[in-house]
């Protein structure tokens, strides 16, 4: 026969009402025993009657001040009745008394998330990770991963995985290091292996969904998330990833709605407010975006991402009081990530105010921090361009002409970021036969796979069937973005200019539009822009000039090697003669002129790039020579561009 006390304790999780009845009877029989009183208090809290539990718990805590379980229950009860500060102190006391109290650490993490204290949440998650690992060495690695110190965790995990190849948790942690290092294909392999060992693990499945999202495989990520959301529909981590996946697939209104729900559920979390701001901006909900970013700056004045979100709207959303607050923040102590973003935001504010010199100084400081964060090792862009042009000779392309997938639906818009590609996309997407999607990652992911399989040699050896298969794979993966069922669609990944040759092989009937802008204007516009990821070349003026020359060399090569394969549209010409250039553009992609393309600013489609607000306005000339105010500071860029500064149109 079960001991009544043990049975009451077991009933707490699933049958708290039964636990209450048993505990009351045990208290009646032996009022001096603290154990049934603690179970009774816990049952009352779980039944939503924390107010009744409090007197019991306060009395127990006075009588037994070193009882960690009592402090834990008291902390939760105090939080439940609205005394969060006192409750969190009791939770901290619980883990101080018992550092292995996993439930208390979990409660601390949840409370920290609710109030937006990322550092406290990270520490609590790290403690939980250590406890969950069940092995000292693995526990240390798990703690490091939770703290974001993947470089330190990596060697520990490699040793452990070699010795324990079928340890699911070790594989999961090693996969987290791969995601941090952007070797996502390796992470997916490890996580799928871990799931064969522990198929019921929600944690492994969530990490797999996250890795798939990192690889831009949003549909697959959502499929892995589905059972997790079915089991825990209110889990904020699951909902956040679901919203991100929907955004990647172009369902921006649904993504915004989820972020709005999270913002309402966690009104004190600045990061949640920032995410809502980003989602609202993408969905074209400008006022909502501003309100969300403002909310974040109120909750966490040092939240650099919120300040940059406001600045990045590019609509003069900030004023003198914001400038004063940002100056004060930069004068104090800030984490590098926040300082980086606030430097850029203040630079934007000062540029809008006409203070070019001081604005540039802040842009430069922000760029130096960004270069350190994202990596800025020197690359030989000229050699990279030579490798592309050497492989894709006119003879090489001619010998493989027509071997890829025959579909003519894709329109690739390429060029440098900040050269007008978003405007061209918006114009094209206003045509009734063309659907705008986003900067699709699929050519880049295909290139990554080919590089792992041998790079240029792999492309040179590809059979007609393989080329067609690669093209069909691209078309299949892009299908989810074609929500309107139009005949043509746009892939606006600017850096695809490096892959024009591969595009010609696998999709010979696709149209490629190169959007070109004055290099001083394009490069400086990129320099003062903090990108979400990638574009490491943009944080150094010399690298920008070298990158522009690489771009120019590659596009010019394909004009010569495959005449007619690329249509170059000069942004400045589009501004001066909009209708003429739009007509030529549509002719180049094989479609008749439609007046709607001249009213592109009336198109309410979601726009995901940093130009989202600008393309919702008619074309204006004001931005053409904006860079000239900064020319005294751009000598390194001018020098790196060399003859491309004047000969870029050719």
JSON list of N, CA and C in Angstrom, two decimals, residues 525-574:
[
{"chain": "A", "resi": 525, "resn": "UNK", "atom": "N", "xyz": [26.03, 54.15, -49.18]},
{"chain": "A", "resi": 525, "resn": "UNK", "atom": "CA", "xyz": [24.73, 53.75, -48.65]},
{"chain": "A", "resi": 525, "resn": "UNK", "atom": "C", "xyz": [24.83, 52.41, -47.92]},
{"chain": "A", "resi": 526, "resn": "UNK", "atom": "N", "xyz": [25.65, 51.50, -48.46]},
{"chain": "A", "resi": 526, "resn": "UNK", "atom": "CA", "xyz": [25.86, 50.23, -47.78]},
{"chain": "A", "resi": 526, "resn": "UNK", "atom": "C", "xyz": [26.67, 50.39, -46.51]},
{"chain": "A", "resi": 527, "resn": "UNK", "atom": "N", "xyz": [27.65, 51.29, -46.53]},
{"chain": "A", "resi": 527, "resn": "UNK", "atom": "CA", "xyz": [28.51, 51.50, -45.38]},
{"chain": "A", "resi": 527, "resn": "UNK", "atom": "C", "xyz": [27.73, 51.98, -44.16]},
{"chain": "A", "resi": 528, "resn": "UNK", "atom": "N", "xyz": [26.75, 52.82, -44.38]},
{"chain": "A", "resi": 528, "resn": "UNK", "atom": "CA", "xyz": [26.00, 53.38, -43.25]},
{"chain": "A", "resi": 528, "resn": "UNK", "atom": "C", "xyz": [24.80, 52.53, -42.88]},
{"chain": "A", "resi": 529, "resn": "UNK", "atom": "N", "xyz": [24.71, 51.33, -43.45]},
{"chain": "A", "resi": 529, "resn": "UNK", "atom": "CA", "xyz": [23.60, 50.43, -43.16]},
{"chain": "A", "resi": 529, "resn": "UNK", "atom": "C", "xyz": [24.10, 49.26, -42.32]},
{"chain": "A", "resi": 530, "resn": "UNK", "atom": "N", "xyz": [23.46, 49.01, -41.21]},
{"chain": "A", "resi": 530, "resn": "UNK", "atom": "CA", "xyz": [23.77, 47.83, -40.41]},
{"chain": "A", "resi": 530, "resn": "UNK", "atom": "C", "xyz": [22.85, 46.71, -40.86]},
{"chain": "A", "resi": 531, "resn": "UNK", "atom": "N", "xyz": [23.41, 45.70, -41.50]},
{"chain": "A", "resi": 531, "resn": "UNK", "atom": "CA", "xyz": [22.60, 44.60, -42.02]},
{"chain": "A", "resi": 531, "resn": "UNK", "atom": "C", "xyz": [22.37, 43.56, -40.93]},
{"chain": "A", "resi": 532, "resn": "UNK", "atom": "N", "xyz": [21.27, 42.82, -41.09]},
{"chain": "A", "resi": 532, "resn": "UNK", "atom": "CA", "xyz": [20.93, 41.81, -40.09]},
{"chain": "A", "resi": 532, "resn": "UNK", "atom": "C", "xyz": [21.99, 40.72, -40.02]},
{"chain": "A", "resi": 533, "resn": "UNK", "atom": "N", "xyz": [22.52, 40.33, -41.16]},
{"chain": "A", "resi": 533, "resn": "UNK", "atom": "CA", "xyz": [23.59, 39.34, -41.20]},
{"chain": "A", "resi": 533, "resn": "UNK", "atom": "C", "xyz": [24.28, 39.43, -42.56]},
{"chain": "A", "resi": 534, "resn": "UNK", "atom": "N", "xyz": [25.44, 38.81, -42.64]},
{"chain": "A", "resi": 534, "resn": "UNK", "atom": "CA", "xyz": [26.17, 38.82, -43.90]},
{"chain": "A", "resi": 534, "resn": "UNK", "atom": "C", "xyz": [26.65, 40.21, -44.28]},
{"chain": "A", "resi": 535, "resn": "UNK", "atom": "N", "xyz": [26.99, 40.39, -45.55]},
{"chain": "A", "resi": 535, "resn": "UNK", "atom": "CA", "xyz": [27.47, 41.67, -46.10]},
{"chain": "A", "resi": 535, "resn": "UNK", "atom": "C", "xyz": [28.67, 42.18, -45.30]},
{"chain": "A", "resi": 536, "resn": "UNK", "atom": "N", "xyz": [29.57, 41.26, -44.91]},
{"chain": "A", "resi": 536, "resn": "UNK", "atom": "CA", "xyz": [30.72, 41.66, -44.10]},
{"chain": "A", "resi": 536, "resn": "UNK", "atom": "C", "xyz": [31.59, 42.70, -44.79]},
{"chain": "A", "resi": 537, "resn": "UNK", "atom": "N", "xyz": [31.58, 42.70, -46.11]},
{"chain": "A", "resi": 537, "resn": "UNK", "atom": "CA", "xyz": [32.38, 43.65, -46.88]},
{"chain": "A", "resi": 537, "resn": "UNK", "atom": "C", "xyz": [31.94, 45.09, -46.67]},
{"chain": "A", "resi": 538, "resn": "UNK", "atom": "N", "xyz": [30.72, 45.29, -46.17]},
{"chain": "A", "resi": 538, "resn": "UNK", "atom": "CA", "xyz": [30.15, 46.63, -46.14]},
{"chain": "A", "resi": 538, "resn": "UNK", "atom": "C", "xyz": [30.64, 47.47, -44.96]},
{"chain": "A", "resi": 539, "resn": "UNK", "atom": "N", "xyz": [31.45, 46.91, -44.08]},
{"chain": "A", "resi": 539, "resn": "UNK", "atom": "CA", "xyz": [31.85, 47.63, -42.88]},
{"chain": "A", "resi": 539, "resn": "UNK", "atom": "C", "xyz": [33.26, 48.23, -42.98]},
{"chain": "A", "resi": 540, "resn": "UNK", "atom": "N", "xyz": [33.80, 48.24, -44.21]},
{"chain": "A", "resi": 540, "resn": "UNK", "atom": "CA", "xyz": [35.11, 48.83, -44.44]},
{"chain": "A", "resi": 540, "resn": "UNK", "atom": "C", "xyz": [35.08, 49.48, -45.82]},
{"chain": "A", "resi": 541, "resn": "UNK", "atom": "N", "xyz": [35.47, 50.74, -45.92]},
{"chain": "A", "resi": 541, "resn": "UNK", "atom": "CA", "xyz": [35.37, 51.46, -47.19]},
{"chain": "A", "resi": 541, "resn": "UNK", "atom": "C", "xyz": [36.26, 50.84, -48.26]},
{"chain": "A", "resi": 542, "resn": "UNK", "atom": "N", "xyz": [37.45, 50.38, -47.88]},
{"chain": "A", "resi": 542, "resn": "UNK", "atom": "CA", "xyz": [38.32, 49.74, -48.86]},
{"chain": "A", "resi": 542, "resn": "UNK", "atom": "C", "xyz": [37.73, 48.46, -49.40]},
{"chain": "A", "resi": 543, "resn": "UNK", "atom": "N", "xyz": [37.16, 47.64, -48.50]},
{"chain": "A", "resi": 543, "resn": "UNK", "atom": "CA", "xyz": [36.52, 46.40, -48.93]},
{"chain": "A", "resi": 543, "resn": "UNK", "atom": "C", "xyz": [35.32, 46.69, -49.84]},
{"chain": "A", "resi": 544, "resn": "UNK", "atom": "N", "xyz": [34.58, 47.72, -49.52]},
{"chain": "A", "resi": 544, "resn": "UNK", "atom": "CA", "xyz": [33.44, 48.08, -50.35]},
{"chain": "A", "resi": 544, "resn": "UNK", "atom": "C", "xyz": [33.87, 48.39, -51.79]},
{"chain": "A", "resi": 545, "resn": "UNK", "atom": "N", "xyz": [34.93, 49.16, -51.92]},
{"chain": "A", "resi": 545, "resn": "UNK", "atom": "CA", "xyz": [35.42, 49.48, -53.25]},
{"chain": "A", "resi": 545, "resn": "UNK", "atom": "C", "xyz": [35.86, 48.24, -54.01]},
{"chain": "A", "resi": 546, "resn": "UNK", "atom": "N", "xyz": [36.59, 47.35, -53.32]},
{"chain": "A", "resi": 546, "resn": "UNK", "atom": "CA", "xyz": [37.05, 46.11, -53.96]},
{"chain": "A", "resi": 546, "resn": "UNK", "atom": "C", "xyz": [35.88, 45.21, -54.34]},
{"chain": "A", "resi": 547, "resn": "UNK", "atom": "N", "xyz": [34.88, 45.17, -53.48]},
{"chain": "A", "resi": 547, "resn": "UNK", "atom": "CA", "xyz": [33.70, 44.34, -53.75]},
{"chain": "A", "resi": 547, "resn": "UNK", "atom": "C", "xyz": [32.93, 44.88, -54.96]},
{"chain": "A", "resi": 548, "resn": "UNK", "atom": "N", "xyz": [32.81, 46.20, -55.04]},
{"chain": "A", "resi": 548, "resn": "UNK", "atom": "CA", "xyz": [32.13, 46.80, -56.19]},
{"chain": "A", "resi": 548, "resn": "UNK", "atom": "C", "xyz": [32.86, 46.45, -57.48]},
{"chain": "A", "resi": 549, "resn": "UNK", "atom": "N", "xyz": [34.17, 46.48, -57.45]},
{"chain": "A", "resi": 549, "resn": "UNK", "atom": "CA", "xyz": [34.95, 46.13, -58.65]},
{"chain": "A", "resi": 549, "resn": "UNK", "atom": "C", "xyz": [34.73, 44.66, -59.02]},
{"chain": "A", "resi": 550, "resn": "UNK", "atom": "N", "xyz": [34.65, 43.79, -58.01]},
{"chain": "A", "resi": 550, "resn": "UNK", "atom": "CA", "xyz": [34.35, 42.38, -58.28]},
{"chain": "A", "resi": 550, "resn": "UNK", "atom": "C", "xyz": [33.00, 42.24, -58.96]},
{"chain": "A", "resi": 551, "resn": "UNK", "atom": "N", "xyz": [32.01, 42.91, -58.40]},
{"chain": "A", "resi": 551, "resn": "UNK", "atom": "CA", "xyz": [30.67, 42.87, -58.98]},
{"chain": "A", "resi": 551, "resn": "UNK", "atom": "C", "xyz": [30.69, 43.34, -60.43]},
{"chain": "A", "resi": 552, "resn": "UNK", "atom": "N", "xyz": [31.35, 44.47, -60.68]},
{"chain": "A", "resi": 552, "resn": "UNK", "atom": "CA", "xyz": [31.40, 45.03, -62.02]},
{"chain": "A", "resi": 552, "resn": "UNK", "atom": "C", "xyz": [32.07, 44.06, -62.99]},
{"chain": "A", "resi": 553, "resn": "UNK", "atom": "N", "xyz": [33.18, 43.46, -62.55]},
{"chain": "A", "resi": 553, "resn": "UNK", "atom": "CA", "xyz": [33.91, 42.53, -63.42]},
{"chain": "A", "resi": 553, "resn": "UNK", "atom": "C", "xyz": [33.07, 41.32, -63.77]},
{"chain": "A", "resi": 554, "resn": "UNK", "atom": "N", "xyz": [32.35, 40.78, -62.80]},
{"chain": "A", "resi": 554, "resn": "UNK", "atom": "CA", "xyz": [31.55, 39.57, -63.06]},
{"chain": "A", "resi": 554, "resn": "UNK", "atom": "C", "xyz": [30.39, 39.87, -64.00]},
{"chain": "A", "resi": 555, "resn": "UNK", "atom": "N", "xyz": [29.66, 40.95, -63.74]},
{"chain": "A", "resi": 555, "resn": "UNK", "atom": "CA", "xyz": [28.51, 41.26, -64.60]},
{"chain": "A", "resi": 555, "resn": "UNK", "atom": "C", "xyz": [28.97, 41.60, -66.00]},
{"chain": "A", "resi": 556, "resn": "UNK", "atom": "N", "xyz": [30.04, 42.36, -66.12]},
{"chain": "A", "resi": 556, "resn": "UNK", "atom": "CA", "xyz": [30.56, 42.69, -67.45]},
{"chain": "A", "resi": 556, "resn": "UNK", "atom": "C", "xyz": [30.99, 41.42, -68.20]},
{"chain": "A", "resi": 557, "resn": "UNK", "atom": "N", "xyz": [31.56, 40.47, -67.48]},
{"chain": "A", "resi": 557, "resn": "UNK", "atom": "CA", "xyz": [31.96, 39.22, -68.12]},
{"chain": "A", "resi": 557, "resn": "UNK", "atom": "C", "xyz": [30.76, 38.53, -68.76]},
{"chain": "A", "resi": 558, "resn": "UNK", "atom": "N", "xyz": [29.65, 38.48, -68.04]},
{"chain": "A", "resi": 558, "resn": "UNK", "atom": "CA", "xyz": [28.50, 37.77, -68.59]},
{"chain": "A", "resi": 558, "resn": "UNK", "atom": "C", "xyz": [27.82, 38.55, -69.72]},
{"chain": "A", "resi": 559, "resn": "UNK", "atom": "N", "xyz": [27.92, 39.87, -69.69]},
{"chain": "A", "resi": 559, "resn": "UNK", "atom": "CA", "xyz": [27.46, 40.63, -70.85]},
{"chain": "A", "resi": 559, "resn": "UNK", "atom": "C", "xyz": [28.22, 40.20, -72.10]},
{"chain": "A", "resi": 560, "resn": "UNK", "atom": "N", "xyz": [29.52, 39.93, -71.93]},
{"chain": "A", "resi": 560, "resn": "UNK", "atom": "CA", "xyz": [30.35, 39.54, -73.08]},
{"chain": "A", "resi": 560, "resn": "UNK", "atom": "C", "xyz": [30.22, 38.06, -73.41]},
{"chain": "A", "resi": 561, "resn": "UNK", "atom": "N", "xyz": [30.20, 37.19, -72.38]},
{"chain": "A", "resi": 561, "resn": "UNK", "atom": "CA", "xyz": [30.21, 35.75, -72.61]},
{"chain": "A", "resi": 561, "resn": "UNK", "atom": "C", "xyz": [28.84, 35.21, -73.00]},
{"chain": "A", "resi": 562, "resn": "UNK", "atom": "N", "xyz": [27.77, 35.88, -72.56]},
{"chain": "A", "resi": 562, "resn": "UNK", "atom": "CA", "xyz": [26.41, 35.43, -72.87]},
{"chain": "A", "resi": 562, "resn": "UNK", "atom": "C", "xyz": [25.56, 36.65, -73.19]},
{"chain": "A", "resi": 563, "resn": "UNK", "atom": "N", "xyz": [25.77, 37.26, -74.36]},
{"chain": "A", "resi": 563, "resn": "UNK", "atom": "CA", "xyz": [25.04, 38.49, -74.70]},
{"chain": "A", "resi": 563, "resn": "UNK", "atom": "C", "xyz": [23.54, 38.32, -74.55]},
{"chain": "A", "resi": 564, "resn": "UNK", "atom": "N", "xyz": [22.93, 39.30, -73.91]},
{"chain": "A", "resi": 564, "resn": "UNK", "atom": "CA", "xyz": [21.48, 39.26, -73.70]},
{"chain": "A", "resi": 564, "resn": "UNK", "atom": "C", "xyz": [21.05, 38.51, -72.46]},
{"chain": "A", "resi": 565, "resn": "UNK", "atom": "N", "xyz": [21.99, 37.85, -71.77]},
{"chain": "A", "resi": 565, "resn": "UNK", "atom": "CA", "xyz": [21.62, 37.07, -70.59]},
{"chain": "A", "resi": 565, "resn": "UNK", "atom": "C", "xyz": [21.28, 37.96, -69.41]},
{"chain": "A", "resi": 566, "resn": "UNK", "atom": "N", "xyz": [21.90, 39.15, -69.36]},
{"chain": "A", "resi": 566, "resn": "UNK", "atom": "CA", "xyz": [21.71, 40.06, -68.24]},
{"chain": "A", "resi": 566, "resn": "UNK", "atom": "C", "xyz": [21.24, 41.41, -68.78]},
{"chain": "A", "resi": 567, "resn": "UNK", "atom": "N", "xyz": [20.21, 41.96, -68.16]},
{"chain": "A", "resi": 567, "resn": "UNK", "atom": "CA", "xyz": [19.76, 43.32, -68.49]},
{"chain": "A", "resi": 567, "resn": "UNK", "atom": "C", "xyz": [20.23, 44.24, -67.37]},
{"chain": "A", "resi": 568, "resn": "UNK", "atom": "N", "xyz": [21.09, 45.20, -67.69]},
{"chain": "A", "resi": 568, "resn": "UNK", "atom": "CA", "xyz": [21.56, 46.16, -66.69]},
{"chain": "A", "resi": 568, "resn": "UNK", "atom": "C", "xyz": [20.69, 47.41, -66.72]},
{"chain": "A", "resi": 569, "resn": "UNK", "atom": "N", "xyz": [20.16, 47.74, -65.54]},
{"chain": "A", "resi": 569, "resn": "UNK", "atom": "CA", "xyz": [19.34, 48.94, -65.36]},
{"chain": "A", "resi": 569, "resn": "UNK", "atom": "C", "xyz": [20.10, 49.87, -64.42]},
{"chain": "A", "resi": 570, "resn": "UNK", "atom": "N", "xyz": [20.36, 51.08, -64.88]},
{"chain": "A", "resi": 570, "resn": "UNK", "atom": "CA", "xyz": [21.08, 52.06, -64.05]},
{"chain": "A", "resi": 570, "resn": "UNK", "atom": "C", "xyz": [20.07, 52.83, -63.21]},
{"chain": "A", "resi": 571, "resn": "UNK", "atom": "N", "xyz": [20.28, 52.79, -61.91]},
{"chain": "A", "resi": 571, "resn": "UNK", "atom": "CA", "xyz": [19.33, 53.41, -60.98]},
{"chain": "A", "resi": 571, "resn": "UNK", "atom": "C", "xyz": [19.12, 54.90, -61.29]},
{"chain": "A", "resi": 572, "resn": "UNK", "atom": "N", "xyz": [20.20, 55.60, -61.57]},
{"chain": "A", "resi": 572, "resn": "UNK", "atom": "CA", "xyz": [20.08, 57.04, -61.85]},
{"chain": "A", "resi": 572, "resn": "UNK", "atom": "C", "xyz": [19.21, 57.28, -63.09]},
{"chain": "A", "resi": 573, "resn": "UNK", "atom": "N", "xyz": [19.31, 56.40, -64.09]},
{"chain": "A", "resi": 573, "resn": "UNK", "atom": "CA", "xyz": [18.48, 56.54, -65.29]},
{"chain": "A", "resi": 573, "resn": "UNK", "atom": "C", "xyz": [17.01, 56.28, -64.96]},
{"chain": "A", "resi": 574, "resn": "UNK", "atom": "N", "xyz": [16.78, 55.33, -64.06]},
{"chain": "A", "resi": 574, "resn": "UNK", "atom": "CA", "xyz": [15.40, 55.04, -63.65]},
{"chain": "A", "resi": 574, "resn": "UNK", "atom": "C", "xyz": [14.77, 56.25, -62.97]}
]
